[in-house]
PDB file of C-alpha atoms and ligand atoms in Angstrom:
ATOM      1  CA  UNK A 182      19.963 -19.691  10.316  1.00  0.00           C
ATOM      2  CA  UNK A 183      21.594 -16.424   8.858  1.00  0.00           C
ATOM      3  CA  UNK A 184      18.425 -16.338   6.219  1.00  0.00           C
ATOM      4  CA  UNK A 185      15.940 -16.245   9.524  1.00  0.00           C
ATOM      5  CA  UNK A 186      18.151 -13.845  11.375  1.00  0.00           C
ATOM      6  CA  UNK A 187      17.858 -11.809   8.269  1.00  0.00           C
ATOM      7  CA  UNK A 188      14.582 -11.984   7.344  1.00  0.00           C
ATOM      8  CA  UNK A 189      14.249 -10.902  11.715  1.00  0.00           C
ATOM      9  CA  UNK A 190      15.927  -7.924  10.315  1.00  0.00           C
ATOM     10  CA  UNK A 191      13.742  -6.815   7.498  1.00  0.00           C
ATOM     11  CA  UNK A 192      10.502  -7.360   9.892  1.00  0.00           C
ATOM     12  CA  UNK A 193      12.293  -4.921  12.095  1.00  0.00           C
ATOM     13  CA  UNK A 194      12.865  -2.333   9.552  1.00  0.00           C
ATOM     14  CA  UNK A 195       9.365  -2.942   8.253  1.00  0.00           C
ATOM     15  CA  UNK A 196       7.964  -2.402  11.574  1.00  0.00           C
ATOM     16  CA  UNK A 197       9.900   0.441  11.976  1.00  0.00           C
ATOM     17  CA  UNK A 198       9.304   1.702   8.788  1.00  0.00           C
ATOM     18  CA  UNK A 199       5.740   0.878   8.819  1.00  0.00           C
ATOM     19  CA  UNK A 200       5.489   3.341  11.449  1.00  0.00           C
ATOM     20  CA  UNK A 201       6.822   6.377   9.525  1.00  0.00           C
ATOM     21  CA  UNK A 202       4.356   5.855   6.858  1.00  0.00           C
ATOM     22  CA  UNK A 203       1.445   6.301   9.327  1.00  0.00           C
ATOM     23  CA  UNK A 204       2.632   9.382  10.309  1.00  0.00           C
ATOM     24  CA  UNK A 205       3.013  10.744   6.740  1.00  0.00           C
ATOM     25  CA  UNK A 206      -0.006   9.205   5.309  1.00  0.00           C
ATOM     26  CA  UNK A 207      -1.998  10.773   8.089  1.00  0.00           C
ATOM     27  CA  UNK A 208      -0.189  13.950   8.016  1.00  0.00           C
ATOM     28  CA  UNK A 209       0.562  14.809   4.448  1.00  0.00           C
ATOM     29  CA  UNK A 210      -2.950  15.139   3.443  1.00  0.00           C
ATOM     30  CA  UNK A 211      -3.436  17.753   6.010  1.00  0.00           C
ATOM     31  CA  UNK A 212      -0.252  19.952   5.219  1.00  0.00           C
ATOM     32  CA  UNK A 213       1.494  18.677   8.129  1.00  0.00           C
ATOM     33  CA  UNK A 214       4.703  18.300   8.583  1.00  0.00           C
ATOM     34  CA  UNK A 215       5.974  15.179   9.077  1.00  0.00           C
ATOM     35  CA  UNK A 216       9.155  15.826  11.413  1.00  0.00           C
ATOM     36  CA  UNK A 217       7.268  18.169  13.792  1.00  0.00           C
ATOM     37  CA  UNK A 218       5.458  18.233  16.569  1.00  0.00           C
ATOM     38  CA  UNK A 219       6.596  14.540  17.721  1.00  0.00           C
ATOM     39  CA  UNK A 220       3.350  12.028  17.677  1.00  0.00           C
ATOM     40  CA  UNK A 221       1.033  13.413  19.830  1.00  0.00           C
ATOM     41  CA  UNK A 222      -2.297  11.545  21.593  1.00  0.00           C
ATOM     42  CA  UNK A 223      -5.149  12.235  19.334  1.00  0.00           C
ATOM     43  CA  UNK A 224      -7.575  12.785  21.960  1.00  0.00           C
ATOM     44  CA  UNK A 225      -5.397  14.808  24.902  1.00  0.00           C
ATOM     45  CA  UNK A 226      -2.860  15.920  22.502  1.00  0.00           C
ATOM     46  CA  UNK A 227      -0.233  15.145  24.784  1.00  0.00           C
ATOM     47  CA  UNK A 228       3.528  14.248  22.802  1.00  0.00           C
ATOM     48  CA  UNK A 229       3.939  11.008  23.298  1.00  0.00           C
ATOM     49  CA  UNK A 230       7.743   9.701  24.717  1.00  0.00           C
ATOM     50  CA  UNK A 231      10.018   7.408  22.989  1.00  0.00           C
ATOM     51  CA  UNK A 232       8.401   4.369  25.219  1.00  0.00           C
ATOM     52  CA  UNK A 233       4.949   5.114  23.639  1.00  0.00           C
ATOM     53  CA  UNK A 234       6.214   4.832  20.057  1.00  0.00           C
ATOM     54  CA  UNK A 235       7.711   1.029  20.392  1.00  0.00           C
ATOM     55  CA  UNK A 236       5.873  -0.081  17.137  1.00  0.00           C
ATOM     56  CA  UNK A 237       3.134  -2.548  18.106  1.00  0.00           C
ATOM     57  CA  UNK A 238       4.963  -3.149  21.485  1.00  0.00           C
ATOM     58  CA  UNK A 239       3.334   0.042  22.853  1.00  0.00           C
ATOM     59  CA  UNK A 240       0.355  -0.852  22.043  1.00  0.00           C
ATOM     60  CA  UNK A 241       0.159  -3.793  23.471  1.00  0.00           C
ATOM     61  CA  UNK A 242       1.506  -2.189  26.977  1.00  0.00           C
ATOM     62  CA  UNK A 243      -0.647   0.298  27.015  1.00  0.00           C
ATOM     63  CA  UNK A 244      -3.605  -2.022  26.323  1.00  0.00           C
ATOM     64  CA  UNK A 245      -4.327   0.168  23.478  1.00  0.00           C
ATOM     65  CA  UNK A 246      -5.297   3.068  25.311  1.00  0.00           C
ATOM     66  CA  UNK A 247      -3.400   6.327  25.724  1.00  0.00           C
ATOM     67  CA  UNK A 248      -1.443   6.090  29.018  1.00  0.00           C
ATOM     68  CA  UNK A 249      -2.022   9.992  30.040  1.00  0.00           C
ATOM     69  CA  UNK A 250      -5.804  10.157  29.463  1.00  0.00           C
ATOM     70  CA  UNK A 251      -6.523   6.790  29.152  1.00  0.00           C
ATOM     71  CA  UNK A 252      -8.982   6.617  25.647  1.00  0.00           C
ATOM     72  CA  UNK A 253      -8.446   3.975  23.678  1.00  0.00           C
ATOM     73  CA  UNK A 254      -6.214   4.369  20.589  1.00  0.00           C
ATOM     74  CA  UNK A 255      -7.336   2.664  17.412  1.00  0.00           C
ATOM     75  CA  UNK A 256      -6.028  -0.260  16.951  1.00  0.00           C
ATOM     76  CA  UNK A 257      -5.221   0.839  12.986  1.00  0.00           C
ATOM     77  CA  UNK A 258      -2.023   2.331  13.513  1.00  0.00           C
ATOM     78  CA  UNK A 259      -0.548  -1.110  14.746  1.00  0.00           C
ATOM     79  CA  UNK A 260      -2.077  -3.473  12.043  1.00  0.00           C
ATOM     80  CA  UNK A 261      -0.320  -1.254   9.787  1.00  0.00           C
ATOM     81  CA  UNK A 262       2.784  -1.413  11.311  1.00  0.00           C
ATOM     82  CA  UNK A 263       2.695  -5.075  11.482  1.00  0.00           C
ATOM     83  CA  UNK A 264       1.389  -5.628   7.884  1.00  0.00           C
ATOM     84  CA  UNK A 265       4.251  -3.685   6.840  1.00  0.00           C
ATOM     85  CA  UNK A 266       6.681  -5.671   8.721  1.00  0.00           C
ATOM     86  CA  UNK A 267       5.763  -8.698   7.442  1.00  0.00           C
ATOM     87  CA  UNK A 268       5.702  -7.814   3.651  1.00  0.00           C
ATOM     88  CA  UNK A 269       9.339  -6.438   4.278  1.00  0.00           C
ATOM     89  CA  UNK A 270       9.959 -10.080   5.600  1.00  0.00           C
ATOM     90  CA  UNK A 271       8.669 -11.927   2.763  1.00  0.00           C
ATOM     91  CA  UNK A 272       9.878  -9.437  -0.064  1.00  0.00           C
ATOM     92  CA  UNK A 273      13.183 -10.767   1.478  1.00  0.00           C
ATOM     93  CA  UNK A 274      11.815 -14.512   1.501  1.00  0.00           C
ATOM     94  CA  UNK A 275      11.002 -14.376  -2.384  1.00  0.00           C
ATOM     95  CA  UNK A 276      13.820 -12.595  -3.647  1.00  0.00           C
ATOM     96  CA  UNK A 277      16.324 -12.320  -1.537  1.00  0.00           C
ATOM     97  CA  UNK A 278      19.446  -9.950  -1.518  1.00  0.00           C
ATOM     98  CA  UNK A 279      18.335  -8.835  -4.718  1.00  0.00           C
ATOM     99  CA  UNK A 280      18.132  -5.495  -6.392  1.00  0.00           C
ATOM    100  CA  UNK A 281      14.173  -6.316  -7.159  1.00  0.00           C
ATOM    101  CA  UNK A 282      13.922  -6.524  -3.521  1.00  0.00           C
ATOM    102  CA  UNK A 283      14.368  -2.736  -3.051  1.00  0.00           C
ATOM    103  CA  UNK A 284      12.157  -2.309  -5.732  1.00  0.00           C
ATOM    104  CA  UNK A 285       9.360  -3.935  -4.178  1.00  0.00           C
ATOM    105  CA  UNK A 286      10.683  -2.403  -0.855  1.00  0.00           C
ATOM    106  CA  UNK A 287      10.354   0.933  -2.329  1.00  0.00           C
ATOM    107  CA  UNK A 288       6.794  -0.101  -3.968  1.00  0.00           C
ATOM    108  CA  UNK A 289       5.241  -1.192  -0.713  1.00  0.00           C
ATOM    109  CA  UNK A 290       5.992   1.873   0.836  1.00  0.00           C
ATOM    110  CA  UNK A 291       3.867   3.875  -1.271  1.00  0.00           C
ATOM    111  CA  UNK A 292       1.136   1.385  -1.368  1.00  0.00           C
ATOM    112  CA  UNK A 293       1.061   1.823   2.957  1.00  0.00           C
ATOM    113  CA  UNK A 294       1.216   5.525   2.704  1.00  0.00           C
ATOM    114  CA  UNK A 295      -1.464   5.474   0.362  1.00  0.00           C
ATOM    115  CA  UNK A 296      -3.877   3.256   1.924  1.00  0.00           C
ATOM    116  CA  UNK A 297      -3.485   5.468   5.090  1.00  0.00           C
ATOM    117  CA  UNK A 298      -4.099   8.131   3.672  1.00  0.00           C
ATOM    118  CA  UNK A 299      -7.014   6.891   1.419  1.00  0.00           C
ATOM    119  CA  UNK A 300      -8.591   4.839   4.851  1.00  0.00           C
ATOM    120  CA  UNK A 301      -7.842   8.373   6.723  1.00  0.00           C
ATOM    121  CA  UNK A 302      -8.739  10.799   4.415  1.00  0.00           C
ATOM    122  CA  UNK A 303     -10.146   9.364   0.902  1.00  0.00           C
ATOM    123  CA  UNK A 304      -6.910  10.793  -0.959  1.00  0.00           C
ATOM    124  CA  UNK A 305      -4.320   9.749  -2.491  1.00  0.00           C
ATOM    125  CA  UNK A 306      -1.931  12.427  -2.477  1.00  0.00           C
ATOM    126  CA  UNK A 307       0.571  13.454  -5.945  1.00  0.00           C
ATOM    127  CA  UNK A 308       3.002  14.037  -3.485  1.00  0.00           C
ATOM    128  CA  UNK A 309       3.287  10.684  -3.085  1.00  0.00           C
ATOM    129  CA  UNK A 310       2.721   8.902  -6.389  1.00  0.00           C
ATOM    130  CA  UNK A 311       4.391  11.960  -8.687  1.00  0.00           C
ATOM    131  CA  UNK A 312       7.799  11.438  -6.870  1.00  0.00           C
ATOM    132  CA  UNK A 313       6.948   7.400  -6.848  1.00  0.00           C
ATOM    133  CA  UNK A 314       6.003   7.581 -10.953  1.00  0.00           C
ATOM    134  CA  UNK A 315       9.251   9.001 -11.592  1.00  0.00           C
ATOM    135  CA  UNK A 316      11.904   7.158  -9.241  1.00  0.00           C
ATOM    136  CA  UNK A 317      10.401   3.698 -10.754  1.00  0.00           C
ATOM    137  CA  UNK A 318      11.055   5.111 -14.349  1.00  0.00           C
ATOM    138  CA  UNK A 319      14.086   5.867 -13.829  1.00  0.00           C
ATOM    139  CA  UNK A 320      15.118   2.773 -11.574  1.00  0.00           C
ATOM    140  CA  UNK A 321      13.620   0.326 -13.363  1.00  0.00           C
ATOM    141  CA  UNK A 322      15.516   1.299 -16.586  1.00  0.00           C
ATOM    142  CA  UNK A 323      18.128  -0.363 -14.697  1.00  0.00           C
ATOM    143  CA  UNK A 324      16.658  -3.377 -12.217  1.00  0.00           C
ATOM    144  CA  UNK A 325      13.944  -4.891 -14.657  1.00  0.00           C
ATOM    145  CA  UNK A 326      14.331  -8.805 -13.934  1.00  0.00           C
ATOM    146  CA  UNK A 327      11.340  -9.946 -15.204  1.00  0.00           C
ATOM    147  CA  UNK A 328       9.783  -7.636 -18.226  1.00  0.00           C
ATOM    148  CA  UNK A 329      11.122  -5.707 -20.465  1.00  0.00           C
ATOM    149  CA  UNK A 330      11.560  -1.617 -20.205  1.00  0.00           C
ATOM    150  CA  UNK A 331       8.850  -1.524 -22.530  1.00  0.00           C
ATOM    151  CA  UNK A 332       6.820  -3.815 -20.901  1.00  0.00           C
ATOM    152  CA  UNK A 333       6.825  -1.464 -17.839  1.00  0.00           C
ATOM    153  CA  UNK A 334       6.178   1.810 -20.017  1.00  0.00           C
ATOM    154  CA  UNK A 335       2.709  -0.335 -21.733  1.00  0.00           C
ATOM    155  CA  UNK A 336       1.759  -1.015 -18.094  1.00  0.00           C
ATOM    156  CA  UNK A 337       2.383   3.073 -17.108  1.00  0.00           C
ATOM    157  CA  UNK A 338       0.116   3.905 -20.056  1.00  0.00           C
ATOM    158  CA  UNK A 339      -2.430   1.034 -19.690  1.00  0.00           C
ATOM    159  CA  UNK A 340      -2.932   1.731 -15.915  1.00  0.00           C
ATOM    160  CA  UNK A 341      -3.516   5.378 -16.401  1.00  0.00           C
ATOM    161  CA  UNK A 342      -5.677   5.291 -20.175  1.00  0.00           C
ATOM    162  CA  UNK A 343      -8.162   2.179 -18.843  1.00  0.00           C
ATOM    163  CA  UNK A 344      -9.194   4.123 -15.495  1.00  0.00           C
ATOM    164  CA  UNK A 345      -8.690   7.740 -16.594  1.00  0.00           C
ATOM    165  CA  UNK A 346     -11.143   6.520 -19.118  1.00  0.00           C
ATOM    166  CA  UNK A 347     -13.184   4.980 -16.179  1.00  0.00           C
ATOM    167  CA  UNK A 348     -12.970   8.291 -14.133  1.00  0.00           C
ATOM    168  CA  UNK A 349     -14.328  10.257 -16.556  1.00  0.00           C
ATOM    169  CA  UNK A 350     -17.306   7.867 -17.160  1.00  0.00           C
ATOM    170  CA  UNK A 351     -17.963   7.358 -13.521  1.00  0.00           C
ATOM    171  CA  UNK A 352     -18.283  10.732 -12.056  1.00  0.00           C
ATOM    172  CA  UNK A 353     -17.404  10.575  -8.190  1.00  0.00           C
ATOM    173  CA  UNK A 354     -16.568   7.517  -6.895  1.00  0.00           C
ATOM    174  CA  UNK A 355     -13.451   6.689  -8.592  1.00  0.00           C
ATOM    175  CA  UNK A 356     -10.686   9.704  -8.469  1.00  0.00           C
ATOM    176  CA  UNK A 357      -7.793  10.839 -10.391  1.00  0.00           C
ATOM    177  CA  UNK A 358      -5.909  10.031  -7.386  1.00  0.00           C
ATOM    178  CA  UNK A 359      -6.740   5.956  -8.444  1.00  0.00           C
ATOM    179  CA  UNK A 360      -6.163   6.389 -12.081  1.00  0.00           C
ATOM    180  CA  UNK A 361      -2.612   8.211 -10.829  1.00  0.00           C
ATOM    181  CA  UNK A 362      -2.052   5.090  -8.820  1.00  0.00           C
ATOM    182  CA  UNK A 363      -2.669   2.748 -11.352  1.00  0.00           C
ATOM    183  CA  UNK A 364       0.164   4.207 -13.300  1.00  0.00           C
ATOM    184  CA  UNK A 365       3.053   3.886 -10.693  1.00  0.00           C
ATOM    185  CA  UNK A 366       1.426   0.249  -9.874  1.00  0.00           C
ATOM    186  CA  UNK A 367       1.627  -0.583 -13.745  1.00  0.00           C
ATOM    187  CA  UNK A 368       4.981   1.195 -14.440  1.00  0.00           C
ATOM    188  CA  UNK A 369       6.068  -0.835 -11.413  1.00  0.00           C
ATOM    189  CA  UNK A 370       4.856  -4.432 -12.336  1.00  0.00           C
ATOM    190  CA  UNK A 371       4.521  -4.028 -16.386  1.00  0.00           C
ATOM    191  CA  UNK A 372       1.703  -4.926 -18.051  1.00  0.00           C
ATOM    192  CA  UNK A 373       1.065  -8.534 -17.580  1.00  0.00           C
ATOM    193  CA  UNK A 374       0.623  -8.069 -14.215  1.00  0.00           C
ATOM    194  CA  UNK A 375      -1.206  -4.688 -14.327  1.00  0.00           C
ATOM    195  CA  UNK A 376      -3.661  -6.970 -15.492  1.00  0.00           C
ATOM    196  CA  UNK A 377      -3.668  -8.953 -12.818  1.00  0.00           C
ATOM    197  CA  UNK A 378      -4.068  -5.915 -10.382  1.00  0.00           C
ATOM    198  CA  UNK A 379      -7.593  -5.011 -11.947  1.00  0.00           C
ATOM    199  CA  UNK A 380      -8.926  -8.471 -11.978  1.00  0.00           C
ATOM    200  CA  UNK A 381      -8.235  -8.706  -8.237  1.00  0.00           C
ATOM    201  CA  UNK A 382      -8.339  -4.994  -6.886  1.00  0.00           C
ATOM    202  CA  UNK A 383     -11.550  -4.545  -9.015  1.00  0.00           C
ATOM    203  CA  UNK A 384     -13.408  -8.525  -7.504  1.00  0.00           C
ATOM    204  CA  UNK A 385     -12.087  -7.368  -3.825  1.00  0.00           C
ATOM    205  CA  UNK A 386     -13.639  -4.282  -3.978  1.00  0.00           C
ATOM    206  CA  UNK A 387     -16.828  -5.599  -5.283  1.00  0.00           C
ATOM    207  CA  UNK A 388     -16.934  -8.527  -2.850  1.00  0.00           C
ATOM    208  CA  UNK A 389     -16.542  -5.998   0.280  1.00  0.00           C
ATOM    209  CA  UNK A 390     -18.842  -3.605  -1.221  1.00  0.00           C
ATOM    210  CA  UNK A 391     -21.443  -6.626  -0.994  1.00  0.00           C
ATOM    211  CA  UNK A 392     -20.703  -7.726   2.183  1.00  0.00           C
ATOM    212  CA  UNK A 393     -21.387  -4.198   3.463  1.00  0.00           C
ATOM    213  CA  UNK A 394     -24.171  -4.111   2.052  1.00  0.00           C
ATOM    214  CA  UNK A 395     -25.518  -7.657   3.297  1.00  0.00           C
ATOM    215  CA  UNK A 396     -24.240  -6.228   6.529  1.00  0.00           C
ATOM    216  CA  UNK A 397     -26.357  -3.004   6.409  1.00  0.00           C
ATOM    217  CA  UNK A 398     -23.839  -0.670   6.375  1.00  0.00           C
ATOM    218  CA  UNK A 399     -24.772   0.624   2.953  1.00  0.00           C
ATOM    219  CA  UNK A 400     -28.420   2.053   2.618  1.00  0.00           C
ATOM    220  CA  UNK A 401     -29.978   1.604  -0.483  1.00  0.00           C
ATOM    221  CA  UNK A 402     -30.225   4.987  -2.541  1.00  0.00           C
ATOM    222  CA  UNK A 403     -27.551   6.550  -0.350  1.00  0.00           C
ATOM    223  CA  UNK A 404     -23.819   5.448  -1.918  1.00  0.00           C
ATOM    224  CA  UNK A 405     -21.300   4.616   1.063  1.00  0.00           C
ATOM    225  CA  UNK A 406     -18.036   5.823  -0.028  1.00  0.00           C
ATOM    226  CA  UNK A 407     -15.459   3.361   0.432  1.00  0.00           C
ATOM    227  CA  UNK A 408     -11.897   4.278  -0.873  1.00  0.00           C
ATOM    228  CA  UNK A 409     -10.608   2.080  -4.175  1.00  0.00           C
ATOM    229  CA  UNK A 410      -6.983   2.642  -3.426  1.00  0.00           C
ATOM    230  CA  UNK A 411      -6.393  -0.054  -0.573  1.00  0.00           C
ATOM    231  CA  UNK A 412      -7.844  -2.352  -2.900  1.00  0.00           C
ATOM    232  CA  UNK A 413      -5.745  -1.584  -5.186  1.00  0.00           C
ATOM    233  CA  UNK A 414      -2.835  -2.080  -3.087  1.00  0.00           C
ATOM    234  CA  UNK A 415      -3.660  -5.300  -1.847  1.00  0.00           C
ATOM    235  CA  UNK A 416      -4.269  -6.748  -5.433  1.00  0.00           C
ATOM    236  CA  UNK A 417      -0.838  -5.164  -5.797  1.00  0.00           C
ATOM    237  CA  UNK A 418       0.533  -6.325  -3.230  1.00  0.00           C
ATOM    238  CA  UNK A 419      -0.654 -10.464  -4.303  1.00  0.00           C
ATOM    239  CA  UNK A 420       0.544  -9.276  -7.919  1.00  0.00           C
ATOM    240  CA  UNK A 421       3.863  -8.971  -6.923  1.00  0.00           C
ATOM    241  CA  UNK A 422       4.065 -12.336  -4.715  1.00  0.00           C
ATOM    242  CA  UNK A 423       1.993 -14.759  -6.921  1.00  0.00           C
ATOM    243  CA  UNK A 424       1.231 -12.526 -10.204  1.00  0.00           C
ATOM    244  CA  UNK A 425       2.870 -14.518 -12.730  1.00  0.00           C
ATOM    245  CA  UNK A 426       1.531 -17.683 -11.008  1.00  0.00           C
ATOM    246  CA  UNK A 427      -2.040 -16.491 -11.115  1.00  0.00           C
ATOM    247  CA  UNK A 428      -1.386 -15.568 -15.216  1.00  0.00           C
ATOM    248  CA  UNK A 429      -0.101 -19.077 -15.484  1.00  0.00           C
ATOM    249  CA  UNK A 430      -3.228 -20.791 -13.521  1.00  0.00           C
ATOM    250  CA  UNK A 431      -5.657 -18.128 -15.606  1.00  0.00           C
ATOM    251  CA  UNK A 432      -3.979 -20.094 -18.819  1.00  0.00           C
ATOM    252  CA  UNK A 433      -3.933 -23.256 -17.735  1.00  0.00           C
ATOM    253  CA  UNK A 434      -7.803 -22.866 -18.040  1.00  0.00           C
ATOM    254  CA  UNK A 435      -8.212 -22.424 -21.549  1.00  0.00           C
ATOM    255  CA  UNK A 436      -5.203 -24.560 -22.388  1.00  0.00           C
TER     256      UNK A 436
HETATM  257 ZN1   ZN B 513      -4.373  10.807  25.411  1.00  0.00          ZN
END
């Protein structure tokens, strides 16, 4: 009873959160700043009240269109609100009043800002992983339940040396924004699961790219950009949840 009423609680916060990180992964990358001018309709740019910016609930009032001009607002905005709110919930879920659940608190906040952002914009912004790179060093000196310090360090390096590596090969296509990302996502999960993160990111990314290309979306001899990094946060993201568990099953193959 008290675990649902909490776990209510962190969807909340996610939610709430979740709606934050929008607005600075969709403002950021422009030099905006994030405080000022309140959320404004994209199309009639009028501010928006307090009754507008219900997370999801607005939305779904509205009928996701803008209630002064009446064009219809993407529905984007609220999936990530939602997907947010439910990661919150099942961070708490899986481990609980813990000090790894800030961690991964803290972690899936930059991995929503940065797939807005890279969806928005194709960027990943340093203002967002150089601040992330260097509160997860120092944090997870002290809240490291599961590697070792070192562990986490290899994973830093690894993440950045494989794809800076990769970056320089593969001109266009794959930015230093990824290979920056790959070193908070390592220095957050250590190594073993680092390697997790490219199996996955790296097979979901090829899988869609196929599928768009099945689906005609991607003409041949033209390249259709699609951005790496929310790939890379959803292999993240299933690293964190059932990495260890995927290492174990990737064993239990050859053994
Ligand atoms: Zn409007």
């Amino acid at each position: 009873m008290i675990s649902s009423i909490i776990t209510g609680f962190f969807f909340l916060y996610g939610l709430i959160l979740g709606s934050f990180f929008n607005v600075v992964g969709l403002r950021m990358p422009n030099g905006e700043s994030i405080v000022r001018p309140r959320s404004y309709c994209p199309h009639c740019h009028r501010t928006l009240a307090a009754r507008d910016l219900v997370p999801i609930l607005s939305y779904m009032w509205n009928k996701g269109h803008c209630r002064y001009c009446g064009n219809p607002i993407p529905p984007g905005y609220s999936v990530m609100e939602f997907i947010t709110g439910l990661l919150f919930a099942v961070t708490y879920q899986v481990f609980g009043l813990t000090p790894e659940t800030g961690m991964v608190l803290l972690f899936i906040s930059v991995l929503v800002i940065v797939t807005v952002s890279d969806l928005a914009y194709f960027l990943i912004l340093d203002k967002i992983t150089f601040p992330a790179f260097f509160a997860i060093l120092i944090l997870r000196f002290f809240i490291h339940p599961n590697e070792s310090y070192e562990s986490h360090l290899i994973g830093a390096g690894l993440g950045f040396g494989i794809f800076y590596i990769i970056a320089m090969f593969a001109r266009g296509g794959f930015g230093l924004g990824d290979v920056k990302l790959f070193a908070v996502v390592g220095l957050f999960l250590g190594w073993p699961r680092l390697l997790v993160v490219i199996m996955l990111s790296t097979c979901l990314g090829t899988l869609f790219g196929l599928l768009m290309m099945v689906a005609g979306r991607a003409t041949e001899g033209r390249k259709t950009a699609i951005p790496f990094g929310p790939f890379i946060a959803l292999g993240s993201v299933l690293a964190v949840f059932f990495g260890y568990d995927l290492i174990d099953w990737y064993w239990s193959l050859f053994w």
